[in-house]
Coordinates of N, CA and C in Angstrom, one line a residue:
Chain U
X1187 N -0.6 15.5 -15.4 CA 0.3 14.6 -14.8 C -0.5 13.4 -14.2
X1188 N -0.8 12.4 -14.9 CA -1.7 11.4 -14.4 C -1.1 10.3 -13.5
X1189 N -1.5 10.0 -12.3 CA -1.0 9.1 -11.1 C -0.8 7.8 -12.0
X1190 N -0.9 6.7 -11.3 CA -0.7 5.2 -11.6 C -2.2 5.0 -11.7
X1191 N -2.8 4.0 -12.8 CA -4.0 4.2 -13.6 C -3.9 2.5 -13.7
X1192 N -5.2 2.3 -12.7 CA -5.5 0.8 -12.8 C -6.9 0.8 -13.3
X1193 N -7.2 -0.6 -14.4 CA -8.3 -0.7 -14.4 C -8.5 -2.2 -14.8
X1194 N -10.0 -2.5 -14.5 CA -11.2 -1.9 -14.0 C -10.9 -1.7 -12.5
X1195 N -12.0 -0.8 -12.3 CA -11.9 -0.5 -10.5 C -12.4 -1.7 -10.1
X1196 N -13.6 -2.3 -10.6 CA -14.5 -3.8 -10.2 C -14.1 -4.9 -11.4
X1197 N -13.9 -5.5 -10.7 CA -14.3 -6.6 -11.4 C -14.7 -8.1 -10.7
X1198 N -15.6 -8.8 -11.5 CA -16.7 -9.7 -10.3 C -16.4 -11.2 -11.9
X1199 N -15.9 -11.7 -11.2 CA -15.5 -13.3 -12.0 C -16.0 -14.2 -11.1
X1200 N -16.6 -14.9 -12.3 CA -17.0 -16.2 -11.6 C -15.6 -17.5 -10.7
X1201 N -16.4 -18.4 -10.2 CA -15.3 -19.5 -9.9 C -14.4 -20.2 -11.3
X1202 N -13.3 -20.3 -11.4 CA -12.6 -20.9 -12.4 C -12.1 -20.0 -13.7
X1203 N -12.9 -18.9 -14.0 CA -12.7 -17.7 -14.6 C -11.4 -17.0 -14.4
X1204 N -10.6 -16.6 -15.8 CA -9.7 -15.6 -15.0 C -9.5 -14.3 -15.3
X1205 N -9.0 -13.6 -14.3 CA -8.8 -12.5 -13.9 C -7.8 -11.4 -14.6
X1206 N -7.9 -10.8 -15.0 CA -6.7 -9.9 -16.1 C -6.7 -8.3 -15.2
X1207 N -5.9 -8.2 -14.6 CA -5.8 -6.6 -13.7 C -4.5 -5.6 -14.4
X1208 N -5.2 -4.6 -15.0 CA -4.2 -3.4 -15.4 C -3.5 -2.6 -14.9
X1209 N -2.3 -2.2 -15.0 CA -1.7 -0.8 -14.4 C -0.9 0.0 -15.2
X1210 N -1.1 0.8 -15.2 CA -0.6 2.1 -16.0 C 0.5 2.5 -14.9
X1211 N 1.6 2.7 -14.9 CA 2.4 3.4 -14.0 C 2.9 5.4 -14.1
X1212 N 3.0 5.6 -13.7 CA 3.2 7.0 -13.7 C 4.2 7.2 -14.9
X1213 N 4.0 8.2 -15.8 CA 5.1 8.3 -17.4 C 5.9 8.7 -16.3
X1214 N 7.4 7.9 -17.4 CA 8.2 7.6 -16.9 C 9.3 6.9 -15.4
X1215 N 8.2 5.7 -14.9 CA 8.1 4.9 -14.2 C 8.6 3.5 -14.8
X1216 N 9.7 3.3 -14.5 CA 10.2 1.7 -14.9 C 10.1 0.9 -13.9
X1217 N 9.5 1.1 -12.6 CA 9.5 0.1 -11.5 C 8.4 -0.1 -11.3
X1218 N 7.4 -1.5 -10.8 CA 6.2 -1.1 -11.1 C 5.9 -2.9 -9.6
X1219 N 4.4 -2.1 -8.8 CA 4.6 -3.5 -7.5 C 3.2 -3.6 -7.7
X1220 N 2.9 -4.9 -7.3 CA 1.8 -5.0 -7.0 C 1.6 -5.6 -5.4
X1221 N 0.7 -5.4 -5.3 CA 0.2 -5.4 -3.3 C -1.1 -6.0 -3.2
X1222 N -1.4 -6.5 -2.5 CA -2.8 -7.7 -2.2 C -3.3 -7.0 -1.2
X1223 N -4.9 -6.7 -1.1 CA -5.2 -6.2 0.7 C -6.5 -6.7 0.6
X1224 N -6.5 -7.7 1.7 CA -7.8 -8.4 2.5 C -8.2 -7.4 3.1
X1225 N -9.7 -7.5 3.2 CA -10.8 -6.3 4.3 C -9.8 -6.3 5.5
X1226 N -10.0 -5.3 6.0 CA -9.6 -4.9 7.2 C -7.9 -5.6 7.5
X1227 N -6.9 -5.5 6.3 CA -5.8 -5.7 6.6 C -4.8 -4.5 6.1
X1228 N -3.5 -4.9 6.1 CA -2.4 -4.0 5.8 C -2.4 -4.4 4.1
X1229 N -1.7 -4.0 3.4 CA -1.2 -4.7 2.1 C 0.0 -5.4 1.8
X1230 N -0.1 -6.1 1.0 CA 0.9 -7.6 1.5 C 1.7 -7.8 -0.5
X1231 N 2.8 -7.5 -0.3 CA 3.4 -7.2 -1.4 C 3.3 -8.4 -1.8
X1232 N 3.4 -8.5 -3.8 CA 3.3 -10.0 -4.4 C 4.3 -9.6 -5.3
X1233 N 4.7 -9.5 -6.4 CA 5.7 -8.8 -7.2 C 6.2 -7.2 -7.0
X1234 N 7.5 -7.2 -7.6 CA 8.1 -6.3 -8.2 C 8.5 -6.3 -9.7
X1235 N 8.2 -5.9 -10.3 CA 8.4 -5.6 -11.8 C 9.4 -4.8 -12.4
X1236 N 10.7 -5.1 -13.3 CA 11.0 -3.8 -14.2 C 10.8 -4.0 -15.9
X1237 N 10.3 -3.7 -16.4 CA 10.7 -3.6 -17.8 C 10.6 -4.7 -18.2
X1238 N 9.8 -5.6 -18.8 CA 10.3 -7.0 -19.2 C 10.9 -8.3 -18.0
X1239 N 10.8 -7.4 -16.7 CA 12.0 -8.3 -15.8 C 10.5 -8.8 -14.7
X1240 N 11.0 -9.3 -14.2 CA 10.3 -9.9 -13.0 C 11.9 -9.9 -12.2
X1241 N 11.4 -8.9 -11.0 CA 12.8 -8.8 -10.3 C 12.4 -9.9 -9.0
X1242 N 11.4 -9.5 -8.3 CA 11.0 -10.3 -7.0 C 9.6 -10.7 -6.9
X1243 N 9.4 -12.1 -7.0 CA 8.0 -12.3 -6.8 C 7.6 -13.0 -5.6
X1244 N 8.3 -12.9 -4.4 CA 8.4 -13.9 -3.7 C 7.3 -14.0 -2.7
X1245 N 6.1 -12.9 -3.0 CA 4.9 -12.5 -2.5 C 3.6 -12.8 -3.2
X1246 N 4.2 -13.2 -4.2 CA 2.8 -14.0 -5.2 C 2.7 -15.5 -5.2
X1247 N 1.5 -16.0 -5.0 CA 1.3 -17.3 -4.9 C 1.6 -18.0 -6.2
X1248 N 2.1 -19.8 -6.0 CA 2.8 -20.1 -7.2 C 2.3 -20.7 -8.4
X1249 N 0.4 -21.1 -7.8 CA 0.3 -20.8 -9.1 C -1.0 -20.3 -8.9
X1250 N -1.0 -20.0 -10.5 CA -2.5 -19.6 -10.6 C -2.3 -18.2 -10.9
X1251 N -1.4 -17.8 -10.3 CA -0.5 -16.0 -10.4 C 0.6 -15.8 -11.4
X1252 N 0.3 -14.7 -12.2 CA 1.8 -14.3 -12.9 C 0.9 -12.9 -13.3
X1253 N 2.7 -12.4 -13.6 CA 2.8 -10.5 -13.5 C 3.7 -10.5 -14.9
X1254 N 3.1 -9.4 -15.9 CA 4.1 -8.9 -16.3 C 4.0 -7.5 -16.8
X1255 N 5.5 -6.9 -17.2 CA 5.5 -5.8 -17.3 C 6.1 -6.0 -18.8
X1256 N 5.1 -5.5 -19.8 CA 6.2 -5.3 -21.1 C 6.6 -4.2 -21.6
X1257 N 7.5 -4.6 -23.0 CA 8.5 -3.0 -23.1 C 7.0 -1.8 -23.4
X1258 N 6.2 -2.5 -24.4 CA 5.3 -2.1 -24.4 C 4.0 -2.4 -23.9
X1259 N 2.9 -0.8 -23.1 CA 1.9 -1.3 -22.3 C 2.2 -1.2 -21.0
X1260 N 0.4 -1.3 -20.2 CA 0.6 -1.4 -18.7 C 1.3 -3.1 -18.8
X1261 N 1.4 -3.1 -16.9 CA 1.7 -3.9 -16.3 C 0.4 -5.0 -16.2
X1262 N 0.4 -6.1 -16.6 CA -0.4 -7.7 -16.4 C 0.0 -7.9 -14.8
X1263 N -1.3 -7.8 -14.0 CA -1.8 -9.6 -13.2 C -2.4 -10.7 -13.2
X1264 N -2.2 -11.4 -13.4 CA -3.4 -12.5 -14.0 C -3.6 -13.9 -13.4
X1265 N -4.8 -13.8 -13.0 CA -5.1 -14.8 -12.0 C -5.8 -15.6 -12.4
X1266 N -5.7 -17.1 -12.9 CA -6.2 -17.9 -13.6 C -6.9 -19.0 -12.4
X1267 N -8.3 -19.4 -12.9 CA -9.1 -20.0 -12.4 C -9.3 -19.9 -11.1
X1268 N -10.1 -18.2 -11.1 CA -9.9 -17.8 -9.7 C -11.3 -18.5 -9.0
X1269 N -10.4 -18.2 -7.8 CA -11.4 -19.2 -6.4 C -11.6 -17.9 -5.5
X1270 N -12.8 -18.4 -4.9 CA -13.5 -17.0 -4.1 C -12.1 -16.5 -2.8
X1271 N -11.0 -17.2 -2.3 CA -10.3 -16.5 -1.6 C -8.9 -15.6 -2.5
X1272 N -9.3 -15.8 -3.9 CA -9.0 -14.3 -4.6 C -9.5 -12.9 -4.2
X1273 N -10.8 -13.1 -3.4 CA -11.7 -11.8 -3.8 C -10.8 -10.9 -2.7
X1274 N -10.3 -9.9 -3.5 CA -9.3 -8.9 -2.5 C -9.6 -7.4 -3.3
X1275 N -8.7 -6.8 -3.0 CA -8.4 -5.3 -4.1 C -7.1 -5.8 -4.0
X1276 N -6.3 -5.3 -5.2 CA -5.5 -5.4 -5.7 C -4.6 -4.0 -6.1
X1277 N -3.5 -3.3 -5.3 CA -2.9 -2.3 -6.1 C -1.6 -2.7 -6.9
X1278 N -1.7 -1.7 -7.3 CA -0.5 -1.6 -8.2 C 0.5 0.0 -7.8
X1279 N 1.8 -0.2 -7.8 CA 2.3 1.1 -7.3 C 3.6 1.2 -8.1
X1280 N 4.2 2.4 -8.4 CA 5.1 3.0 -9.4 C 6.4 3.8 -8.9
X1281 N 7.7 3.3 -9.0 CA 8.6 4.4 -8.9 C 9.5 4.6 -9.7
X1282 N 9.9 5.7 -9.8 CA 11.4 5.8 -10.7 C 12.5 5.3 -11.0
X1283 N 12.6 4.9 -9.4 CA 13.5 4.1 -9.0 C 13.7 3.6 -7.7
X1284 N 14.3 2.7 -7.5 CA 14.3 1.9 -6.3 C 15.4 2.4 -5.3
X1285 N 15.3 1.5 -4.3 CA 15.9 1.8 -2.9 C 15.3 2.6 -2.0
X1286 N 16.3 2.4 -0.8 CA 15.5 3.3 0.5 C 14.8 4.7 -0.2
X1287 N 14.1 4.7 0.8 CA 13.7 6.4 0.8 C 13.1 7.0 -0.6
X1288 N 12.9 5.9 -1.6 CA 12.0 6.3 -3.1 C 10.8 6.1 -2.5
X1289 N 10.0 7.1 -3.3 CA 8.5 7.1 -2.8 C 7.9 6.2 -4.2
X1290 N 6.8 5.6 -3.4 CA 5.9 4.5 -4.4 C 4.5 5.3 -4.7
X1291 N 3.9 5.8 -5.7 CA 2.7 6.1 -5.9 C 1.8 4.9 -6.1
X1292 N 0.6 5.2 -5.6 CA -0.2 3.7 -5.4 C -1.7 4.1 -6.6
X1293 N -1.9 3.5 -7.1 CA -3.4 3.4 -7.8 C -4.1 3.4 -7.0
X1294 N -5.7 3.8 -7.8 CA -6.8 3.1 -6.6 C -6.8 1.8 -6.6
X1295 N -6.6 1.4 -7.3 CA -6.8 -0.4 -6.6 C -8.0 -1.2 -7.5
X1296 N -7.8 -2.5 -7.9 CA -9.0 -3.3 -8.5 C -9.6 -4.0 -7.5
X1297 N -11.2 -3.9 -7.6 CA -11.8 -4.7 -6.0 C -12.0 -5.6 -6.4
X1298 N -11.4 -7.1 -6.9 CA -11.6 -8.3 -7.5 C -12.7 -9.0 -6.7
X1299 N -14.2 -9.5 -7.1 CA -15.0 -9.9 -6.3 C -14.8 -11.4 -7.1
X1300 N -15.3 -12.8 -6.4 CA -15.3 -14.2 -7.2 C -16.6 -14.3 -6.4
X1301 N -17.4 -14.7 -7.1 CA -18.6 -15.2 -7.2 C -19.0 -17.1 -7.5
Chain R
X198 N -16.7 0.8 2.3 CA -15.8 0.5 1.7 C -14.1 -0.7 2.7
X199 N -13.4 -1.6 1.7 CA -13.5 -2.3 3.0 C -12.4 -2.3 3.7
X200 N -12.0 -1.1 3.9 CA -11.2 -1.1 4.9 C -12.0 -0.5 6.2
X201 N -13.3 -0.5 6.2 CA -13.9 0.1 7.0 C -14.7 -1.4 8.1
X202 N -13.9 -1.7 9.0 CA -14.3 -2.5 9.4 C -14.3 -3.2 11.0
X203 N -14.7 -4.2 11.6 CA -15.0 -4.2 12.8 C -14.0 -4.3 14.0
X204 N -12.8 -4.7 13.2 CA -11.5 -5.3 13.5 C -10.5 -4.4 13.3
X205 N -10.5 -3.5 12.6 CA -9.3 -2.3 12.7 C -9.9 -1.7 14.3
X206 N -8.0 -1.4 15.2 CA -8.3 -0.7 16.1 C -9.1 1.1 15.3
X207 N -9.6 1.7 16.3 CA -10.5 2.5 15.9 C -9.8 3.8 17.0
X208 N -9.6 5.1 16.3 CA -9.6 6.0 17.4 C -10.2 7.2 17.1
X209 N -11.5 7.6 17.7 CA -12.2 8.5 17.5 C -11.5 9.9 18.2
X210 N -11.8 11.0 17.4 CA -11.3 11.9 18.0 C -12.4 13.1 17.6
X211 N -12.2 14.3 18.9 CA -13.0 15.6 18.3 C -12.2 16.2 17.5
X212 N -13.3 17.0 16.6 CA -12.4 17.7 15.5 C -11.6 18.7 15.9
X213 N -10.7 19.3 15.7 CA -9.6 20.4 16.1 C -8.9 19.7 17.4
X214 N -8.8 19.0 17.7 CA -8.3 17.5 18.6 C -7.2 17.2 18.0
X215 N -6.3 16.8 18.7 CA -4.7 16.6 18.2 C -4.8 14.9 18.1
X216 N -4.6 14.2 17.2 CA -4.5 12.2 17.0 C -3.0 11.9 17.2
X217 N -3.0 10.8 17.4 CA -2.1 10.4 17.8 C -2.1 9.0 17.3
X218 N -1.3 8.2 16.6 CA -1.6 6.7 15.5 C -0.4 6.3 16.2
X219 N -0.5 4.9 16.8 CA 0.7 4.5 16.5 C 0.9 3.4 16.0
X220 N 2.1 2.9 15.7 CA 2.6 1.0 14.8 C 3.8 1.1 15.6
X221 N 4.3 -0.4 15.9 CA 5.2 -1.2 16.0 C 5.5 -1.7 14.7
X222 N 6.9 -2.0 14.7 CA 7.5 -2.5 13.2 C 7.9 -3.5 13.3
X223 N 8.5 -4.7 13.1 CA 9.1 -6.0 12.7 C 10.4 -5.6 13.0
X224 N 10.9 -4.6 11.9 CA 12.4 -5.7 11.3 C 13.5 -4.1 11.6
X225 N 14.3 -4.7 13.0 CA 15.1 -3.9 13.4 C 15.9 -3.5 12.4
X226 N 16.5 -4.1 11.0 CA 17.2 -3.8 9.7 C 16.3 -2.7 9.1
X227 N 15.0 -2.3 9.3 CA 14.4 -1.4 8.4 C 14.8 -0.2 8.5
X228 N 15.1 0.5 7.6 CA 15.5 1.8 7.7 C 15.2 2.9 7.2
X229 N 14.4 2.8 6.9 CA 12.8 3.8 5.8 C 11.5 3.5 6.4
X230 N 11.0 4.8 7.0 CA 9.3 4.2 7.4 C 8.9 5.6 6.6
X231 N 7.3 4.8 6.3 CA 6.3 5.9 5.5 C 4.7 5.5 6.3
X232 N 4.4 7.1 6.8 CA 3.2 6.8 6.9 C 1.9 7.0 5.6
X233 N 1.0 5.9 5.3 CA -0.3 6.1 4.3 C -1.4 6.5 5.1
X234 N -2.1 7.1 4.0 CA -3.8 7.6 4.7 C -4.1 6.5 3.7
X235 N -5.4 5.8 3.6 CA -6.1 5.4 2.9 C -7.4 5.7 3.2
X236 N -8.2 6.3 2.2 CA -10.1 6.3 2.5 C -10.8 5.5 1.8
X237 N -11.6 5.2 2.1 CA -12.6 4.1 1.6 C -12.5 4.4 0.2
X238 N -12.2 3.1 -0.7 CA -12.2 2.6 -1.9 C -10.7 3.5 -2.4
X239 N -9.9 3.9 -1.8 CA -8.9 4.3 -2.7 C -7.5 3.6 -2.5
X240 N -6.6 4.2 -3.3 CA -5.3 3.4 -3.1 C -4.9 4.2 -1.9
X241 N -3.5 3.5 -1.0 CA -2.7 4.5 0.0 C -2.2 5.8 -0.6
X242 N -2.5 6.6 0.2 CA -1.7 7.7 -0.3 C -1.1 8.0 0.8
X243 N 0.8 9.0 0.4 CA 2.0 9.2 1.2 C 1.6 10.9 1.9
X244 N 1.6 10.3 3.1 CA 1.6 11.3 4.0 C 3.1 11.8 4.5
X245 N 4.0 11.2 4.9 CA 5.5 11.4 5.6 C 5.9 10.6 5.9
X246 N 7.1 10.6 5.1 CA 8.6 9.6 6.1 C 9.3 9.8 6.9
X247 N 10.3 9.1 7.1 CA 11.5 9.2 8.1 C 12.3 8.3 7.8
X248 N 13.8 8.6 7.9 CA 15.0 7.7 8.2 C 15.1 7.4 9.6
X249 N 15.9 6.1 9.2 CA 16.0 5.1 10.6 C 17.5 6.0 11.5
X250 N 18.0 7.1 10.6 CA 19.0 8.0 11.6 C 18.3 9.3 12.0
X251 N 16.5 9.7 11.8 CA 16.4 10.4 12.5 C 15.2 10.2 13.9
X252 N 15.0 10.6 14.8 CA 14.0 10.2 15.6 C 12.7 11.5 15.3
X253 N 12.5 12.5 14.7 CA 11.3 13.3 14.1 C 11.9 13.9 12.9
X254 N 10.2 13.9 12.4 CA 9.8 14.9 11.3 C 8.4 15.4 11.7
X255 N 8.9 16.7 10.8 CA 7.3 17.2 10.7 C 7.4 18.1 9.4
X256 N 5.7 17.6 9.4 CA 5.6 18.2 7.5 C 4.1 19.4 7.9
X257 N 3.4 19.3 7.5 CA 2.2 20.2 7.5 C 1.4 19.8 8.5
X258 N 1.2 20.0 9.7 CA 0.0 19.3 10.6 C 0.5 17.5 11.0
X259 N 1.3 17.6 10.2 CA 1.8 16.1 10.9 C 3.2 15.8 11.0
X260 N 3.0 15.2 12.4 CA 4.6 14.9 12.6 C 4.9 13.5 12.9
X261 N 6.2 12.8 12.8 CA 6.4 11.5 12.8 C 7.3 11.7 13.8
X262 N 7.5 10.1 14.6 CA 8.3 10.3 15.8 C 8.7 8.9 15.7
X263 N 9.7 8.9 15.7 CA 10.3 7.3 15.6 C 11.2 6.9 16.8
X264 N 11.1 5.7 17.6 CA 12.2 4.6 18.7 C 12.2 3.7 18.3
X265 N 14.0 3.7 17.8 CA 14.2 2.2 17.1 C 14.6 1.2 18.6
X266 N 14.7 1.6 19.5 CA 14.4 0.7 20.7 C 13.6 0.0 20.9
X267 N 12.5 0.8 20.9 CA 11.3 -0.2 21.1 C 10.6 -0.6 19.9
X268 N 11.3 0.2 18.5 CA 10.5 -0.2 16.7 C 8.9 0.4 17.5
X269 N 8.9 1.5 17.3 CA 8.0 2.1 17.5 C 7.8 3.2 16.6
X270 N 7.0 3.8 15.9 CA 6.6 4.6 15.2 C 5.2 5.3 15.5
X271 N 5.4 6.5 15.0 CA 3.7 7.3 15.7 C 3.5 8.6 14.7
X272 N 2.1 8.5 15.0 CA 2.3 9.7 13.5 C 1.0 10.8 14.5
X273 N 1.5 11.8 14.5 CA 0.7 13.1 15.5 C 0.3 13.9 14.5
X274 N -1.1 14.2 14.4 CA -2.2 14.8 13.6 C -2.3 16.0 14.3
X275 N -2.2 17.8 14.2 CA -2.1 18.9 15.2 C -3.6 19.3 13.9
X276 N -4.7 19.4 15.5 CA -6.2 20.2 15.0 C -6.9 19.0 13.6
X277 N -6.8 18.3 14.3 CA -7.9 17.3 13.5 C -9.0 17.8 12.5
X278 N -8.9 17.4 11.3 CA -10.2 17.9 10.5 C -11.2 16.6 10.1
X279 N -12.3 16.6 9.6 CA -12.7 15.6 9.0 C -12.5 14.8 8.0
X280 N -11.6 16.1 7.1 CA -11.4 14.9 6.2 C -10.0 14.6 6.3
X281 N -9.7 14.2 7.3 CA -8.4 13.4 8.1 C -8.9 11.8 8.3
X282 N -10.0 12.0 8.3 CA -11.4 10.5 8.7 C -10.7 9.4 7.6
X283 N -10.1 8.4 7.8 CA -9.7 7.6 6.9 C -9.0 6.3 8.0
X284 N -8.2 5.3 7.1 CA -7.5 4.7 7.9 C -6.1 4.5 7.7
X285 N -5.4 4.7 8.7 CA -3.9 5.2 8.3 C -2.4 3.8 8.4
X286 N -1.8 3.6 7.9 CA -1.0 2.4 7.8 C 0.4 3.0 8.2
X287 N 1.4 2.5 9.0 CA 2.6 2.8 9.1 C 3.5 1.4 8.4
X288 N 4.2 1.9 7.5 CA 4.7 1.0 6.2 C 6.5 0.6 6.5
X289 N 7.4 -0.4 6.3 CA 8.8 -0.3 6.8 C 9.4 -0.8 5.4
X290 N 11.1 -0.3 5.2 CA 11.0 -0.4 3.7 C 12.4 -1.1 4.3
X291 N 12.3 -2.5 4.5 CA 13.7 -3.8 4.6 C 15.1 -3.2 4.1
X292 N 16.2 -3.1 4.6 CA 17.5 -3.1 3.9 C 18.1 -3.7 3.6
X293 N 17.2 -5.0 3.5 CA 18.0 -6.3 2.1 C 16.9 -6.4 1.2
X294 N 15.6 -5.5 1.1 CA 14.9 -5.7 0.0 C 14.4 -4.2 -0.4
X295 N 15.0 -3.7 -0.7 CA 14.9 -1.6 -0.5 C 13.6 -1.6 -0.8
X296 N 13.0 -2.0 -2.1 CA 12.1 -2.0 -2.9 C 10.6 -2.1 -2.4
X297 N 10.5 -3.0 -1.3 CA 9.4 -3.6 -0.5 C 8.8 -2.9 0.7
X298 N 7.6 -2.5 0.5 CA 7.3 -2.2 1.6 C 6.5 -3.1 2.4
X299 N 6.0 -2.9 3.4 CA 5.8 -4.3 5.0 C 5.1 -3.3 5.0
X300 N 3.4 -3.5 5.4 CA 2.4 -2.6 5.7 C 2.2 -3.3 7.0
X301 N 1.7 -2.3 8.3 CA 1.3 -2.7 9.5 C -0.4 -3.0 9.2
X302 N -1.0 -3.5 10.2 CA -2.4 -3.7 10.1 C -3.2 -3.0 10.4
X303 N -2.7 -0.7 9.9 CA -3.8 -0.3 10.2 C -4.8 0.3 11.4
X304 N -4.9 1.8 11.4 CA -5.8 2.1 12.7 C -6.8 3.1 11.6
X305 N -8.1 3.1 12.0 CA -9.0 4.0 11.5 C -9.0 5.4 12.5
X306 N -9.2 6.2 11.6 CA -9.2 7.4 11.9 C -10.7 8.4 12.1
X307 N -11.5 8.2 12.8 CA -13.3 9.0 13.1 C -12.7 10.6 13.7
X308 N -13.2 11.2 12.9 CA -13.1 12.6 13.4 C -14.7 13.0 13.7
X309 N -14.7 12.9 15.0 CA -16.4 13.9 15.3 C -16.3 15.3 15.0
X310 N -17.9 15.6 14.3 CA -18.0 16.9 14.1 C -18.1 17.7 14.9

C-alpha cells in the first residue's frame, strides 16, 4: 500500500532553468494539493487538483507556476525559470475525498535547491 | 534538515516527561484542526484531530485539547520518547475552503536522553 510518492527528493536547478516536481497520489486518490515550506516555516498551500481540473489555485504564484493533474499519470509542478527564492521543499498531499475532517496523506517532499 | 532551525520556538523536554505544544489558530470559521509531526527531511505526518464541536481527544499517548474562545489548540505528549524528537505543526481546515489546510509556524520537539 504505497503512501503519496514524490520525486526526485533533490533537485538543484540552476537560475532560469525549469523545474518539473512529481507526485504519485495514493491508488485511488482523485484529490491531489500541493504545499510550499520555507526553512523554519509552516506549509503554505498553492493548488488543489482533481482529475484534469484545477479546482483552487489561489496559493500559487501567477506566473512562472502551473499544476496539473492528468487522467493519466502523477500530478505536474512546474516552475519555469526558476529564481533562487524558489529554493523551498515542495509537498504534495492526497485524499479521497474532500471536506472537513478528510485526512490528507503528505509525501516526503521535493527539496528544490536554485543555484 | 530544514525544519531544524534557529527560529522555531523550541521545547526541550526529559524523556518519560509529559510535552505539552501549543498553536493559536486564525480563523474562528475553522472547524477541523489536525495535529502533524514532521522530522527532518520528511513530509508531515497525521498525528490527531478534532472537531470544532468537541473540546478533547485522546488517541495513543496523545491528547488534543481545544478553546475556541481563545482559538487555542494544544497537543499533550504522556512519557516522552525520543523518537517523538521532531517538529510538530497544528493545522486549521477553513469552512469555506474544506479542502485547505492553514499550517501554524511550528514548535520543535528535543527529547533528552
Amino acid at each position: 500500500n504505497a503512501g503519496v510518492m514524490q520525486n526526485p527528493r533533490h533537485l538543484v536547478r540552476r537560475r532560469g532553468q525549469e523545474a518539473r516536481l512529481r507526485c504519485s497520489p495514493v491508488k485511488g486518490h482523485s484529490h491531489v494539493y500541493w504545499y510550499r515550506q520555507l526553512p523554519e516555516e509552516g506549509l503554505k498551500f498553492m493548488v488543489y487538483l482533481q482529475k484534469e481540473n484545477i479546482i483552487d489555485e489561489s496559493g500559487m504564484p501567477k506566473e512562472r507556476f502551473s499544476a496539473e493533474f492528468p487522467k493519466e499519470g502523477p500530478s505536474i509542478l512546474r516552475i519555469q525559470q526558476v529564481v533562487r527564492g524558489d529554493s523551498a521543499a515542495y509537498f504534495c498531499a492526497s485524499s479521497p475525498k474532500t471536506g472537513g475532517d478528510t485526512e490528507a496523506f503528505f509525501g516526503q517532499g521535493t527539496r528544490l535547491t536554485v543555484v | 534538515g530544514e525544519n531544524v532551525g534557529l527560529h522555531l520556538p523550541t521545547l526541550s523536554v526529559q524523556e518519560g516527561d509529559n510535552s505539552i505544544i501549543n498553536c493559536a489558530y486564525s480563523n474562528s470559521a475553522s472547524d477541523y484542526f489536525i495535529w502533524y509531526k514532521q522530522e527532518s527531511g520528511k513530509g508531515p505526518q497525521f498525528i490527531i484531530d478534532i472537531r470544532s464541536n468537541m473540546d478533547k481527544r485522546q488517541g495513543q499517548r496523545v491528547t488534543v485539547l481545544l478553546n475556541k474562545t481563545v482559538k487555542h489548540l494544544s497537543l499533550q505528549i504522556a512519557a516522552t520518547q525520543p523518537g517523538d524528537s521532531a517538529v510538530y505543526f497544528c493545522a486549521e481546515n477553513p469552512r469555506d475552503s474544506s479542502y485547505k489546510l492553514i499550517f501554524g509556524s511550528g514548535t520543535r520537539l528535543l527529547v533528552r536522553p
